Amino acid sequence: MQILIDNELGNLEEYFPIAKKKICQLEIKLREKYGMRDEKILGINMGNSFVDDISTCLRNNVGGLARVLKLMKLSFGKRFLELGCGGFPYSPDNVGNFRSTNWEPWLCRILNEVGYHVIGIDLGELDYESFECYGGVNAIDLRDSLAYRKIPNASLDVVYLGLLFSGSPTLGEILDERKIKKHEFFENLIEDLSPKMKNNGIIYQHLLYKY
């Protein structure tokens, strides 16, 4: 098992064009799936303020997809877990409210469509998603959760820690309440995740990741 933090992943230049192409291919499908049917397509009005939230979220995930493509060595069908993936239920009523769509599990949705076996875990609601997901899970108590028990040992290729460490609206409060330091939490989390990882699996923590 390997642990990578932030820029240890290295140069992503060759993966960005692949990621952008896949996002472009997926945009119409995902916009229709989530109820947004209009003329705005990725690459058109890129800087326009009235481009809708879904298009913005998809474009902002090009970097996330590029990182996953490199972590997975462009091999599809592997098992990917995002811990703290976001858990905000999509609703047409939220269009125009980027704060809501910003916390939806867009990376997991994209990877699911691309062809990975995706598992998303979050404290928020996830029952409505089409990928394997577990909502209402506190990462601090991960080992005690149903999600943890459902994941077979030695089965995960990549665990991605993005939103969890770069702006989770609840993690900081929980850590403060329990008087747990972030580095202690991270060390305990790695210990919990280790049995679930393949021998050549990777746990990746991107401190500056943003949707």
JSON list of N, CA and C in Angstrom, two decimals, residues 42-69:
[
{"chain": "A", "resi": 42, "resn": "LEU", "atom": "N", "xyz": [-20.36, 22.20, -22.63]},
{"chain": "A", "resi": 42, "resn": "LEU", "atom": "CA", "xyz": [-19.00, 22.49, -22.18]},
{"chain": "A", "resi": 42, "resn": "LEU", "atom": "C", "xyz": [-18.17, 23.05, -23.35]},
{"chain": "A", "resi": 43, "resn": "GLY", "atom": "N", "xyz": [-17.46, 24.13, -23.09]},
{"chain": "A", "resi": 43, "resn": "GLY", "atom": "CA", "xyz": [-16.65, 24.75, -24.12]},
{"chain": "A", "resi": 43, "resn": "GLY", "atom": "C", "xyz": [-17.33, 25.97, -24.72]},
{"chain": "A", "resi": 44, "resn": "ILE", "atom": "N", "xyz": [-18.62, 26.13, -24.48]},
{"chain": "A", "resi": 44, "resn": "ILE", "atom": "CA", "xyz": [-19.36, 27.30, -24.97]},
{"chain": "A", "resi": 44, "resn": "ILE", "atom": "C", "xyz": [-19.64, 28.22, -23.79]},
{"chain": "A", "resi": 45, "resn": "ASN", "atom": "N", "xyz": [-19.36, 29.50, -23.94]},
{"chain": "A", "resi": 45, "resn": "ASN", "atom": "CA", "xyz": [-19.58, 30.47, -22.85]},
{"chain": "A", "resi": 45, "resn": "ASN", "atom": "C", "xyz": [-18.82, 30.06, -21.58]},
{"chain": "A", "resi": 46, "resn": "MET", "atom": "N", "xyz": [-17.58, 29.59, -21.75]},
{"chain": "A", "resi": 46, "resn": "MET", "atom": "CA", "xyz": [-16.82, 29.07, -20.60]},
{"chain": "A", "resi": 46, "resn": "MET", "atom": "C", "xyz": [-16.72, 30.09, -19.47]},
{"chain": "A", "resi": 47, "resn": "GLY", "atom": "N", "xyz": [-16.60, 31.39, -19.82]},
{"chain": "A", "resi": 47, "resn": "GLY", "atom": "CA", "xyz": [-16.46, 32.38, -18.77]},
{"chain": "A", "resi": 47, "resn": "GLY", "atom": "C", "xyz": [-17.75, 33.10, -18.44]},
{"chain": "A", "resi": 48, "resn": "ASN", "atom": "N", "xyz": [-18.86, 32.61, -18.95]},
{"chain": "A", "resi": 48, "resn": "ASN", "atom": "CA", "xyz": [-20.12, 33.32, -18.78]},
{"chain": "A", "resi": 48, "resn": "ASN", "atom": "C", "xyz": [-20.72, 33.03, -17.41]},
{"chain": "A", "resi": 49, "resn": "SER", "atom": "N", "xyz": [-21.16, 34.07, -16.71]},
{"chain": "A", "resi": 49, "resn": "SER", "atom": "CA", "xyz": [-21.63, 33.91, -15.34]},
{"chain": "A", "resi": 49, "resn": "SER", "atom": "C", "xyz": [-22.93, 33.13, -15.26]},
{"chain": "A", "resi": 50, "resn": "PHE", "atom": "N", "xyz": [-23.71, 33.05, -16.36]},
{"chain": "A", "resi": 50, "resn": "PHE", "atom": "CA", "xyz": [-24.97, 32.34, -16.24]},
{"chain": "A", "resi": 50, "resn": "PHE", "atom": "C", "xyz": [-24.89, 30.88, -16.70]},
{"chain": "A", "resi": 51, "resn": "VAL", "atom": "N", "xyz": [-23.66, 30.37, -16.96]},
{"chain": "A", "resi": 51, "resn": "VAL", "atom": "CA", "xyz": [-23.53, 28.93, -17.18]},
{"chain": "A", "resi": 51, "resn": "VAL", "atom": "C", "xyz": [-23.96, 28.24, -15.89]},
{"chain": "A", "resi": 52, "resn": "ASP", "atom": "N", "xyz": [-24.79, 27.21, -16.02]},
{"chain": "A", "resi": 52, "resn": "ASP", "atom": "CA", "xyz": [-25.44, 26.65, -14.83]},
{"chain": "A", "resi": 52, "resn": "ASP", "atom": "C", "xyz": [-24.48, 25.88, -13.92]},
{"chain": "A", "resi": 53, "resn": "ASP", "atom": "N", "xyz": [-24.94, 25.59, -12.72]},
{"chain": "A", "resi": 53, "resn": "ASP", "atom": "CA", "xyz": [-24.12, 24.95, -11.69]},
{"chain": "A", "resi": 53, "resn": "ASP", "atom": "C", "xyz": [-23.58, 23.59, -12.11]},
{"chain": "A", "resi": 54, "resn": "ILE", "atom": "N", "xyz": [-24.38, 22.79, -12.81]},
{"chain": "A", "resi": 54, "resn": "ILE", "atom": "CA", "xyz": [-23.93, 21.46, -13.18]},
{"chain": "A", "resi": 54, "resn": "ILE", "atom": "C", "xyz": [-22.73, 21.55, -14.12]},
{"chain": "A", "resi": 55, "resn": "SER", "atom": "N", "xyz": [-22.81, 22.42, -15.11]},
{"chain": "A", "resi": 55, "resn": "SER", "atom": "CA", "xyz": [-21.68, 22.60, -16.02]},
{"chain": "A", "resi": 55, "resn": "SER", "atom": "C", "xyz": [-20.44, 23.05, -15.25]},
{"chain": "A", "resi": 56, "resn": "THR", "atom": "N", "xyz": [-20.62, 23.95, -14.30]},
{"chain": "A", "resi": 56, "resn": "THR", "atom": "CA", "xyz": [-19.50, 24.45, -13.50]},
{"chain": "A", "resi": 56, "resn": "THR", "atom": "C", "xyz": [-18.89, 23.32, -12.69]},
{"chain": "A", "resi": 57, "resn": "CYS", "atom": "N", "xyz": [-19.72, 22.51, -12.04]},
{"chain": "A", "resi": 57, "resn": "CYS", "atom": "CA", "xyz": [-19.21, 21.40, -11.24]},
{"chain": "A", "resi": 57, "resn": "CYS", "atom": "C", "xyz": [-18.46, 20.40, -12.10]},
{"chain": "A", "resi": 58, "resn": "LEU", "atom": "N", "xyz": [-18.99, 20.09, -13.28]},
{"chain": "A", "resi": 58, "resn": "LEU", "atom": "CA", "xyz": [-18.32, 19.14, -14.16]},
{"chain": "A", "resi": 58, "resn": "LEU", "atom": "C", "xyz": [-16.97, 19.67, -14.60]},
{"chain": "A", "resi": 59, "resn": "ARG", "atom": "N", "xyz": [-16.92, 20.94, -14.99]},
{"chain": "A", "resi": 59, "resn": "ARG", "atom": "CA", "xyz": [-15.64, 21.52, -15.41]},
{"chain": "A", "resi": 59, "resn": "ARG", "atom": "C", "xyz": [-14.64, 21.53, -14.27]},
{"chain": "A", "resi": 60, "resn": "ASN", "atom": "N", "xyz": [-15.11, 21.81, -13.07]},
{"chain": "A", "resi": 60, "resn": "ASN", "atom": "CA", "xyz": [-14.21, 21.86, -11.92]},
{"chain": "A", "resi": 60, "resn": "ASN", "atom": "C", "xyz": [-13.69, 20.48, -11.52]},
{"chain": "A", "resi": 61, "resn": "ASN", "atom": "N", "xyz": [-14.30, 19.42, -12.05]},
{"chain": "A", "resi": 61, "resn": "ASN", "atom": "CA", "xyz": [-13.85, 18.07, -11.75]},
{"chain": "A", "resi": 61, "resn": "ASN", "atom": "C", "xyz": [-12.88, 17.51, -12.79]},
{"chain": "A", "resi": 62, "resn": "VAL", "atom": "N", "xyz": [-12.51, 18.31, -13.79]},
{"chain": "A", "resi": 62, "resn": "VAL", "atom": "CA", "xyz": [-11.51, 17.85, -14.75]},
{"chain": "A", "resi": 62, "resn": "VAL", "atom": "C", "xyz": [-10.21, 17.48, -14.02]},
{"chain": "A", "resi": 63, "resn": "GLY", "atom": "N", "xyz": [-9.80, 18.33, -13.09]},
{"chain": "A", "resi": 63, "resn": "GLY", "atom": "CA", "xyz": [-8.57, 18.06, -12.34]},
{"chain": "A", "resi": 63, "resn": "GLY", "atom": "C", "xyz": [-8.69, 16.81, -11.50]},
{"chain": "A", "resi": 64, "resn": "GLY", "atom": "N", "xyz": [-9.84, 16.63, -10.83]},
{"chain": "A", "resi": 64, "resn": "GLY", "atom": "CA", "xyz": [-10.05, 15.44, -10.03]},
{"chain": "A", "resi": 64, "resn": "GLY", "atom": "C", "xyz": [-10.00, 14.18, -10.87]},
{"chain": "A", "resi": 65, "resn": "LEU", "atom": "N", "xyz": [-10.64, 14.21, -12.04]},
{"chain": "A", "resi": 65, "resn": "LEU", "atom": "CA", "xyz": [-10.63, 13.05, -12.92]},
{"chain": "A", "resi": 65, "resn": "LEU", "atom": "C", "xyz": [-9.21, 12.77, -13.43]},
{"chain": "A", "resi": 66, "resn": "ALA", "atom": "N", "xyz": [-8.46, 13.82, -13.76]},
{"chain": "A", "resi": 66, "resn": "ALA", "atom": "CA", "xyz": [-7.07, 13.64, -14.22]},
{"chain": "A", "resi": 66, "resn": "ALA", "atom": "C", "xyz": [-6.24, 12.95, -13.15]},
{"chain": "A", "resi": 67, "resn": "ARG", "atom": "N", "xyz": [-6.43, 13.34, -11.90]},
{"chain": "A", "resi": 67, "resn": "ARG", "atom": "CA", "xyz": [-5.69, 12.69, -10.80]},
{"chain": "A", "resi": 67, "resn": "ARG", "atom": "C", "xyz": [-6.05, 11.21, -10.69]},
{"chain": "A", "resi": 68, "resn": "VAL", "atom": "N", "xyz": [-7.35, 10.91, -10.79]},
{"chain": "A", "resi": 68, "resn": "VAL", "atom": "CA", "xyz": [-7.77, 9.52, -10.69]},
{"chain": "A", "resi": 68, "resn": "VAL", "atom": "C", "xyz": [-7.23, 8.70, -11.86]},
{"chain": "A", "resi": 69, "resn": "LEU", "atom": "N", "xyz": [-7.27, 9.26, -13.05]},
{"chain": "A", "resi": 69, "resn": "LEU", "atom": "CA", "xyz": [-6.74, 8.54, -14.22]},
{"chain": "A", "resi": 69, "resn": "LEU", "atom": "C", "xyz": [-5.27, 8.18, -14.02]}
]
